[in-house]
């Protein structure tokens, strides 16, 4: 007899409906990759639920009507919609706390607190409305983690089947604001937990506490969160839960990120026609206003402008290399101070450094296809997607040995890896790369080809998630 596992996958963002960062990529691709693993014997009915942020782009919405959840002495209305993505049911939840705030994430934590608590609790009610019972609730980051807590302490009383809770950690330091008052107003009591005192009313810790399984987005990050350096004060708690903690590397959408038929780049190529890549470098140099010269190393930073990503270290490295022959492009938006620093670099070295401070996925692809090296000197990196995309396009990553970067880039084989959180360590790694590039072309191309041939698709990782689900629902 065939078996079905029903999974409700909750996230704050998912491509192509709404995307702010890497979480959006993962929540857009993993649920579909999981469904694709269905066989005649085992059906994986994964369904996605998102807040209907005002910025969400969705077509062919079907209304599922209005229901309400209790708050204080009254009730809050929940408006639910359904659409599909490649055959996967996708639910959008709306209500005053979601409408109240235009952006996906706001600077005002208290507004996000109400919005995501409401969303998480409303999403728990949703399956009843569509006559479908999840076996697994899969939450992502703090925004949806409260669902696991609500599930454990209050909801599902009427449901006979056990609902397992999985939480994926994309970014541990963001735990969400104190939601004790909000939880109380929705009738969810704070339980006695073995969390550290300061964490007992924060969404992510509560979700971790209530979960059956915790997944970090790379094996390296799963080890790191157990240490004081990366554990953000939860390392002792996570040590206690070690048995339920694992690391599953994110995949990338290898159909979309494919240099052989990427429409955004000038010339398509693959591992067997790598020489054609040179034309993309030339186009990129022209577009950026650089001298077009195939032998000048073209370095790239494609990143959120954020201290997490160590872009300040990259800037310091470029500055200290001012006498060397290179070109560099910086693409991304974020922290105004870092944006300003990038602009200042361009002003100081206009022939060498170009700052493109905007979100531009087309230019990002042209950079992956044309630049020689991608710099990722992250302070911490739960997984990181750009280094995988870069390798797929033959752009050699120069990364710090943390989290998913260390798991995906092999020093001297597919990229260059350095240890110390210091810009001079990055400079040494860049110089090592430049040396191979200029002195040993054959070896350089070997590094490019090896990276291009690595399998970064979701296939293996989705299977690991499936195995995890199976272990929880058996
Ligand atoms: C967060 C992490 C990043 C990870 C992404 C998707 O943005 O910072 O390392 O790749 O989530 O999991």
Coordinates of C-alpha atoms and ligand atoms in Angstrom, one line a residue:
X1 CA 0.0 0.0 0.0
X2 CA 1.3 3.4 -0.7
X3 CA 2.0 5.8 2.1
X4 CA 1.7 9.6 2.2
X5 CA 3.5 12.1 4.3
X6 CA 1.8 15.5 4.7
X7 CA 4.2 18.4 5.4
X8 CA 3.1 21.9 6.1
X9 CA 6.2 24.1 5.3
X10 CA 6.1 27.6 6.9
X11 CA 8.3 30.5 5.9
X12 CA 8.3 34.3 6.0
X13 CA 9.4 34.4 2.4
X14 CA 9.6 32.1 -0.6
X15 CA 10.7 32.8 -4.2
X16 CA 8.9 33.6 -6.6
X17 CA 6.2 35.1 -4.3
X18 CA 8.4 37.2 -2.2
X19 CA 12.2 37.1 -1.7
X20 CA 14.5 39.1 0.5
X21 CA 17.4 36.8 1.0
X22 CA 18.6 33.2 1.1
X23 CA 15.7 31.9 3.1
X24 CA 13.4 32.9 0.1
X25 CA 15.5 30.8 -2.2
X26 CA 15.4 27.8 0.1
X27 CA 11.7 28.0 0.9
X28 CA 11.0 28.5 -2.8
X29 CA 12.9 25.4 -4.0
X30 CA 13.1 22.9 -1.2
X31 CA 9.4 22.1 -0.9
X32 CA 9.2 21.4 -4.6
X33 CA 12.4 19.3 -4.5
X34 CA 10.7 17.3 -1.8
X35 CA 7.5 16.7 -3.7
X36 CA 9.6 15.6 -6.7
X37 CA 10.9 12.7 -4.5
X38 CA 7.4 11.2 -4.4
X39 CA 7.2 7.6 -5.7
X40 CA 4.4 5.1 -6.2
X41 CA 5.0 3.8 -2.7
X42 CA 5.6 7.1 -0.9
X43 CA 3.8 10.3 -1.7
X44 CA 5.3 13.5 -0.2
X45 CA 2.5 16.1 0.0
X46 CA 4.4 19.2 0.9
X47 CA 2.5 22.4 1.0
X48 CA 3.8 25.9 1.5
X49 CA 2.2 28.6 3.7
X50 CA 3.3 32.2 3.6
X51 CA 2.1 35.5 5.1
X52 CA 0.3 37.5 2.5
X53 CA 2.6 40.5 2.8
X54 CA 1.4 43.4 0.7
X55 CA 4.5 42.9 -1.5
X56 CA 3.7 39.3 -2.3
X57 CA 3.2 38.6 -6.0
X58 CA 0.7 35.9 -6.6
X59 CA -1.7 35.0 -9.4
X60 CA -4.8 32.9 -9.7
X61 CA -5.7 33.2 -6.0
X62 CA -8.6 31.2 -4.8
X63 CA -10.2 32.4 -1.6
X64 CA -10.5 29.9 1.2
X65 CA -12.8 32.2 3.1
X66 CA -12.4 33.8 6.5
X67 CA -12.0 32.2 9.9
X68 CA -10.8 33.6 13.2
X69 CA -8.5 32.9 16.0
X70 CA -9.1 34.0 19.6
X71 CA -7.2 37.0 21.0
X72 CA -8.0 38.3 24.4
X73 CA -11.7 38.5 24.9
X74 CA -12.4 38.8 21.1
X75 CA -11.1 37.3 17.9
X76 CA -8.9 38.2 15.0
X77 CA -10.0 37.5 11.5
X78 CA -7.8 35.3 9.2
X79 CA -8.2 35.5 5.5
X80 CA -6.8 32.5 3.7
X81 CA -6.0 32.0 0.0
X82 CA -4.7 29.2 -2.1
X83 CA -2.7 29.1 -5.3
X84 CA -0.3 26.6 -6.8
X85 CA 3.3 26.5 -7.8
X86 CA 4.3 23.7 -10.2
X87 CA 1.3 21.7 -8.8
X88 CA 2.2 22.4 -5.2
X89 CA -0.6 24.0 -3.1
X90 CA 0.6 27.3 -1.6
X91 CA -1.4 29.0 1.1
X92 CA -1.3 32.7 1.8
X93 CA -2.6 34.0 5.1
X94 CA -3.8 37.6 5.6
X95 CA -5.1 39.5 8.6
X96 CA -4.7 42.9 10.2
X97 CA -1.3 42.1 11.9
X98 CA 0.1 41.2 8.4
X99 CA -1.6 44.1 6.5
X100 CA -0.3 46.5 9.1
X101 CA 3.2 46.3 7.9
X102 CA 4.2 46.8 4.3
X103 CA 7.6 45.2 4.4
X104 CA 8.5 41.6 5.0
X105 CA 10.8 42.4 7.9
X106 CA 10.7 45.7 9.7
X107 CA 13.1 47.7 11.8
X108 CA 10.4 47.8 14.5
X109 CA 10.7 44.4 16.2
X110 CA 7.4 44.7 18.0
X111 CA 5.4 45.0 14.8
X112 CA 7.1 41.9 13.5
X113 CA 6.4 40.1 16.7
X114 CA 2.7 40.5 16.4
X115 CA 2.7 39.8 12.7
X116 CA 4.6 36.5 12.8
X117 CA 3.0 35.2 16.0
X118 CA -0.4 35.8 14.4
X119 CA 0.8 34.1 11.2
X120 CA 2.3 31.1 13.0
X121 CA -0.9 30.5 15.0
X122 CA -3.2 31.1 12.1
X123 CA -1.2 28.7 9.9
X124 CA -1.9 26.0 12.6
X125 CA -5.6 26.4 12.0
X126 CA -5.4 26.4 8.3
X127 CA -5.2 22.6 7.7
X128 CA -8.7 22.2 9.4
X129 CA -10.1 24.6 6.8
X130 CA -8.8 22.6 3.9
X131 CA -9.5 19.1 5.3
X132 CA -5.9 18.1 5.3
X133 CA -3.9 16.9 8.2
X134 CA -0.1 17.5 8.3
X135 CA 2.2 14.8 9.7
X136 CA 5.0 17.3 10.0
X137 CA 5.1 21.0 10.6
X138 CA 8.3 22.4 9.1
X139 CA 9.2 25.9 10.4
X140 CA 12.0 28.1 9.3
X141 CA 13.8 30.7 11.4
X142 CA 12.2 32.7 14.2
X143 CA 9.3 34.0 12.2
X144 CA 7.5 30.7 12.0
X145 CA 9.1 28.9 14.9
X146 CA 6.2 29.8 17.3
X147 CA 4.0 27.5 15.3
X148 CA 5.9 24.5 16.8
X149 CA 5.4 25.9 20.3
X150 CA 1.7 26.6 19.6
X151 CA 1.3 23.1 18.2
X152 CA 2.8 21.5 21.2
X153 CA 1.1 23.5 23.9
X154 CA -2.3 24.4 22.6
X155 CA -3.3 23.3 19.2
X156 CA -4.2 20.0 17.6
X157 CA -6.0 18.7 20.6
X158 CA -8.7 17.5 18.3
X159 CA -6.3 15.8 15.9
X160 CA -5.6 12.2 16.5
X161 CA -2.4 11.9 14.6
X162 CA 0.8 13.2 16.1
X163 CA 2.2 16.2 14.3
X164 CA 6.0 16.3 14.4
X165 CA 7.8 19.6 14.5
X166 CA 11.0 20.4 12.5
X167 CA 12.7 23.7 12.6
X168 CA 15.4 24.7 10.1
X169 CA 18.0 27.2 11.3
X170 CA 19.1 29.6 8.7
X171 CA 20.4 32.2 11.0
X172 CA 20.6 31.6 14.7
X173 CA 21.4 35.1 16.0
X174 CA 18.0 36.3 14.9
X175 CA 15.8 34.9 17.6
X176 CA 12.9 37.3 17.4
X177 CA 11.6 39.7 20.1
X178 CA 10.0 38.9 23.4
X179 CA 6.5 37.6 22.5
X180 CA 5.3 36.7 26.0
X181 CA 2.5 39.3 26.1
X182 CA 1.4 38.5 22.5
X183 CA 1.4 34.8 23.1
X184 CA -0.7 35.3 26.3
X185 CA -3.2 37.5 24.4
X186 CA -3.6 34.6 21.9
X187 CA -4.2 32.2 24.8
X188 CA -0.9 30.4 24.5
X189 CA 0.8 30.0 27.9
X190 CA 4.5 30.1 28.5
X191 CA 5.6 26.7 29.8
X192 CA 8.5 25.8 32.1
X193 CA 11.3 25.2 29.7
X194 CA 15.0 24.3 30.1
X195 CA 15.9 27.3 27.9
X196 CA 18.2 29.9 29.4
X197 CA 16.1 32.5 31.3
X198 CA 16.6 35.3 28.7
X199 CA 15.4 33.1 25.9
X200 CA 12.2 31.8 27.4
X201 CA 9.8 34.1 25.7
X202 CA 11.6 34.4 22.3
X203 CA 10.1 32.8 19.2
X204 CA 13.1 30.8 17.9
X205 CA 14.2 29.4 21.3
X206 CA 10.6 28.4 22.0
X207 CA 10.4 26.7 18.6
X208 CA 13.6 24.9 19.2
X209 CA 12.4 23.8 22.6
X210 CA 9.1 22.5 21.1
X211 CA 10.7 20.8 18.1
X212 CA 11.3 17.1 17.4
X213 CA 14.2 17.9 15.1
X214 CA 16.5 20.8 14.5
X215 CA 18.2 21.2 11.2
X216 CA 21.1 23.6 10.5
X217 CA 21.6 24.5 6.9
X218 CA 25.0 22.9 6.7
X219 CA 26.8 20.2 8.7
X220 CA 29.5 22.7 9.6
X221 CA 27.0 25.1 11.0
X222 CA 25.3 22.3 13.0
X223 CA 28.7 21.8 14.7
X224 CA 29.3 25.5 15.2
X225 CA 26.1 26.3 16.9
X226 CA 27.2 23.9 19.7
X227 CA 30.1 26.2 20.5
X228 CA 30.2 29.5 22.5
X229 CA 31.6 31.3 19.5
X230 CA 28.6 30.6 17.2
X231 CA 25.9 29.4 19.6
X232 CA 24.6 32.8 20.6
X233 CA 24.0 31.7 24.2
X234 CA 22.0 28.7 23.2
X235 CA 25.0 26.4 22.8
X236 CA 24.4 24.7 26.1
X237 CA 20.7 24.2 25.4
X238 CA 21.6 22.8 21.9
X239 CA 24.2 20.5 23.5
X240 CA 21.3 19.0 25.5
X241 CA 19.3 18.6 22.3
X242 CA 22.3 17.3 20.3
X243 CA 20.6 14.1 19.4
X244 CA 17.9 15.9 17.5
X245 CA 20.3 18.3 15.8
X246 CA 21.6 17.7 12.3
X247 CA 23.0 19.6 9.4
X248 CA 21.6 19.4 5.9
X249 CA 23.3 21.4 3.2
X250 CA 21.1 23.7 1.2
X251 CA 20.9 23.1 -2.5
X252 CA 20.6 25.7 -5.3
X253 CA 18.2 25.7 -8.2
X254 CA 20.5 24.3 -10.8
X255 CA 18.0 24.7 -13.6
X256 CA 17.8 28.4 -13.0
X257 CA 21.5 28.8 -12.3
X258 CA 22.8 27.2 -15.4
X259 CA 25.5 28.9 -17.5
X260 CA 24.6 26.7 -20.4
X261 CA 21.2 28.4 -20.8
X262 CA 21.1 31.4 -18.6
X263 CA 19.3 34.2 -20.6
X264 CA 20.8 37.0 -18.5
X265 CA 24.4 36.4 -19.6
X266 CA 26.0 37.4 -22.9
X267 CA 27.4 34.0 -23.9
X268 CA 26.3 30.5 -22.7
X269 CA 29.0 27.9 -21.9
X270 CA 29.5 24.8 -19.9
X271 CA 32.4 22.8 -18.5
X272 CA 33.4 21.7 -22.0
X273 CA 33.3 25.1 -23.6
X274 CA 34.9 27.1 -20.7
X275 CA 36.9 29.2 -23.2
X276 CA 33.7 30.9 -24.2
X277 CA 33.5 32.3 -20.7
X278 CA 36.1 34.9 -21.6
X279 CA 33.5 36.8 -23.7
X280 CA 31.4 37.2 -20.6
X281 CA 34.4 38.7 -18.7
X282 CA 35.0 41.1 -21.6
X283 CA 31.3 42.2 -21.6
X284 CA 31.3 42.7 -17.9
X285 CA 34.5 44.8 -18.0
X286 CA 32.9 47.0 -20.7
X287 CA 29.7 47.3 -18.8
X288 CA 31.5 48.3 -15.6
X289 CA 33.7 50.8 -17.5
X290 CA 36.9 48.9 -16.8
X291 CA 39.7 48.4 -19.3
X292 CA 38.9 45.1 -21.0
X293 CA 41.8 42.9 -20.5
X294 CA 41.5 39.1 -20.0
X295 CA 44.5 38.8 -17.8
X296 CA 43.6 41.4 -15.1
X297 CA 42.0 39.5 -12.2
X298 CA 38.4 40.6 -11.9
X299 CA 37.2 40.2 -8.2
X300 CA 33.6 40.3 -7.1
X301 CA 31.6 40.9 -3.9
X302 CA 27.9 39.9 -4.4
X303 CA 26.3 40.2 -1.1
X304 CA 24.0 41.8 1.3
X305 CA 26.0 44.7 2.8
X306 CA 26.1 43.2 6.2
X307 CA 28.8 42.7 8.8
X308 CA 27.8 39.0 8.9
X309 CA 29.1 38.7 5.4
X310 CA 32.4 40.4 6.3
X311 CA 32.1 42.9 3.4
X312 CA 34.1 45.4 5.5
X313 CA 36.9 42.8 5.5
X314 CA 36.7 42.6 1.7
X315 CA 36.8 46.4 1.4
X316 CA 39.9 46.6 3.7
X317 CA 41.5 43.8 1.7
X318 CA 40.9 45.6 -1.6
X319 CA 42.2 48.8 -0.2
X320 CA 45.4 47.2 1.0
X321 CA 45.9 45.7 -2.4
X322 CA 45.8 49.1 -4.1
X323 CA 49.2 48.7 -5.7
X324 CA 48.3 45.3 -7.3
X325 CA 46.8 44.9 -10.7
X326 CA 43.1 43.9 -10.3
X327 CA 39.6 45.1 -10.9
X328 CA 36.7 44.6 -8.4
X329 CA 32.9 45.0 -8.5
X330 CA 30.8 45.3 -5.5
X331 CA 27.1 44.4 -5.9
X332 CA 24.4 44.6 -3.2
X333 CA 22.5 46.7 -0.7
X334 CA 22.1 46.9 3.0
X335 CA 23.8 48.6 5.9
X336 CA 24.1 52.3 4.9
X337 CA 27.6 52.6 6.5
X338 CA 28.9 49.7 4.4
X339 CA 27.2 51.1 1.3
X340 CA 29.0 54.4 2.0
X341 CA 32.3 52.6 2.4
X342 CA 31.8 50.9 -1.0
X343 CA 31.1 54.2 -2.6
X344 CA 34.2 55.7 -1.0
X345 CA 36.3 52.9 -2.4
X346 CA 35.0 53.6 -5.9
X347 CA 35.8 57.2 -5.5
X348 CA 39.3 56.5 -4.3
X349 CA 40.1 53.9 -7.0
X350 CA 37.7 54.6 -9.9
X351 CA 39.8 52.6 -12.4
X352 CA 39.8 49.6 -10.2
X353 CA 36.7 49.4 -8.1
X354 CA 33.0 49.8 -9.1
X355 CA 30.2 49.8 -6.5
X356 CA 26.8 48.9 -7.8
X357 CA 24.6 49.4 -4.7
X358 CA 21.4 47.9 -5.7
X359 CA 19.5 44.6 -6.0
X360 CA 20.1 43.4 -9.6
X361 CA 19.8 39.6 -10.2
X362 CA 20.7 40.0 -13.9
X363 CA 24.0 41.8 -13.1
X364 CA 24.6 39.2 -10.4
X365 CA 24.4 36.4 -13.0
X366 CA 26.7 38.4 -15.3
X367 CA 29.2 38.7 -12.5
X368 CA 29.1 35.0 -11.8
X369 CA 29.6 34.3 -15.5
X370 CA 32.4 36.9 -16.0
X371 CA 34.3 37.6 -12.8
X372 CA 37.4 35.4 -11.9
X373 CA 36.9 35.3 -8.1
X374 CA 34.0 35.8 -5.7
X375 CA 35.0 37.0 -2.2
X376 CA 33.1 35.7 0.8
X377 CA 35.0 36.5 4.0
X378 CA 31.9 35.9 6.2
X379 CA 32.2 36.2 10.0
X380 CA 29.7 33.3 10.1
X381 CA 27.8 31.6 7.3
X382 CA 25.1 29.1 8.1
X383 CA 25.2 27.9 4.5
X384 CA 25.7 30.5 1.9
X385 CA 24.3 30.1 -1.6
X386 CA 26.5 32.6 -3.7
X387 CA 29.6 30.5 -3.4
X388 CA 27.8 27.5 -4.9
X389 CA 26.3 29.6 -7.7
X390 CA 29.7 31.0 -8.4
X391 CA 31.3 27.6 -8.7
X392 CA 28.6 26.5 -11.0
X393 CA 29.5 29.4 -13.3
X394 CA 33.3 28.8 -13.0
X395 CA 33.8 31.9 -10.8
X396 CA 36.3 30.7 -8.2
X397 CA 35.2 31.4 -4.6
X398 CA 37.6 32.8 -2.0
X399 CA 36.0 32.1 1.4
X400 CA 36.5 32.0 5.1
X401 CA 36.5 28.6 6.7
X402 CA 33.1 28.9 8.5
X403 CA 29.8 27.0 8.3
X404 CA 28.6 26.1 4.9
X405 CA 31.5 27.9 3.1
X406 CA 33.9 25.4 4.7
X407 CA 31.6 22.5 3.7
X408 CA 31.3 23.5 0.1
X409 CA 34.6 25.0 -1.0
X410 CA 37.8 22.8 -1.1
X411 CA 41.0 24.8 -0.8
X412 CA 43.1 24.5 -3.9
X413 CA 40.5 22.2 -5.5
X414 CA 37.4 24.3 -6.1
X415 CA 38.5 27.6 -4.5
X416 CA 40.6 29.3 -1.9
X417 CA 39.9 29.1 1.8
X418 CA 41.4 31.1 4.7
X419 CA 40.9 30.8 8.5
X420 CA 41.4 34.1 10.3
X421 CA 38.8 36.8 10.6
X422 CA 41.2 39.4 9.3
X423 CA 41.4 41.2 6.0
X424 CA 45.1 40.3 5.6
X425 CA 44.2 36.6 5.6
X426 CA 41.8 37.4 2.8
X427 CA 44.5 39.2 1.0
X428 CA 46.8 36.2 1.2
X429 CA 44.0 33.9 -0.2
X430 CA 43.3 36.3 -3.0
X431 CA 47.0 36.5 -3.9
X432 CA 47.3 32.7 -3.8
X433 CA 44.4 32.6 -6.3
X434 CA 45.9 35.4 -8.5
X435 CA 49.2 33.5 -8.6
X436 CA 47.6 30.3 -9.9
X437 CA 45.5 32.3 -12.4
X438 CA 48.5 34.1 -13.9
X439 CA 51.2 31.4 -13.5
X440 CA 49.4 28.2 -14.1
X441 CA 46.4 28.6 -16.5
X442 CA 45.9 24.8 -16.7
X443 CA 45.6 24.5 -13.0
X444 CA 43.2 27.5 -12.8
X445 CA 40.9 26.0 -15.4
X446 CA 41.0 22.7 -13.5
X447 CA 39.8 24.5 -10.4
X448 CA 37.0 26.2 -12.4
X449 CA 36.0 22.9 -14.0
X450 CA 36.0 21.0 -10.8
X451 CA 33.7 23.6 -9.2
X452 CA 31.4 23.6 -12.2
X453 CA 31.1 19.8 -12.0
X454 CA 30.2 19.6 -8.3
X455 CA 26.5 18.7 -7.7
X456 CA 24.9 21.5 -5.7
X457 CA 21.3 20.5 -6.7
X458 CA 18.7 19.8 -4.1
X459 CA 18.5 16.1 -4.9
X460 CA 20.7 14.7 -2.1
X461 CA 19.7 17.3 0.5
X462 CA 16.0 16.9 -0.2
X463 CA 16.5 13.1 0.3
X464 CA 18.1 13.8 3.7
X465 CA 15.0 15.9 4.7
X466 CA 12.8 13.1 3.6
X467 CA 14.7 10.6 5.7
X468 CA 14.4 12.9 8.6
X469 CA 10.6 13.1 8.1
X470 CA 10.4 9.3 7.8
X471 CA 12.2 8.9 11.1
X472 CA 9.8 11.3 12.8
X473 CA 6.5 9.8 11.5
X474 CA 7.3 6.1 11.5
Ligands
LIG1 C1 20.6 32.8 5.8 C2 22.1 32.5 6.0 C3 22.8 31.9 4.8 C4 21.9 30.8 4.3 C5 20.5 31.2 4.0 C6 19.6 30.1 3.5 O1 20.5 33.9 4.9 O2 22.8 33.7 6.4 O3 24.1 31.4 5.2 O4 22.5 30.3 3.0 O5 19.9 31.7 5.2 O6 19.6 29.0 4.4

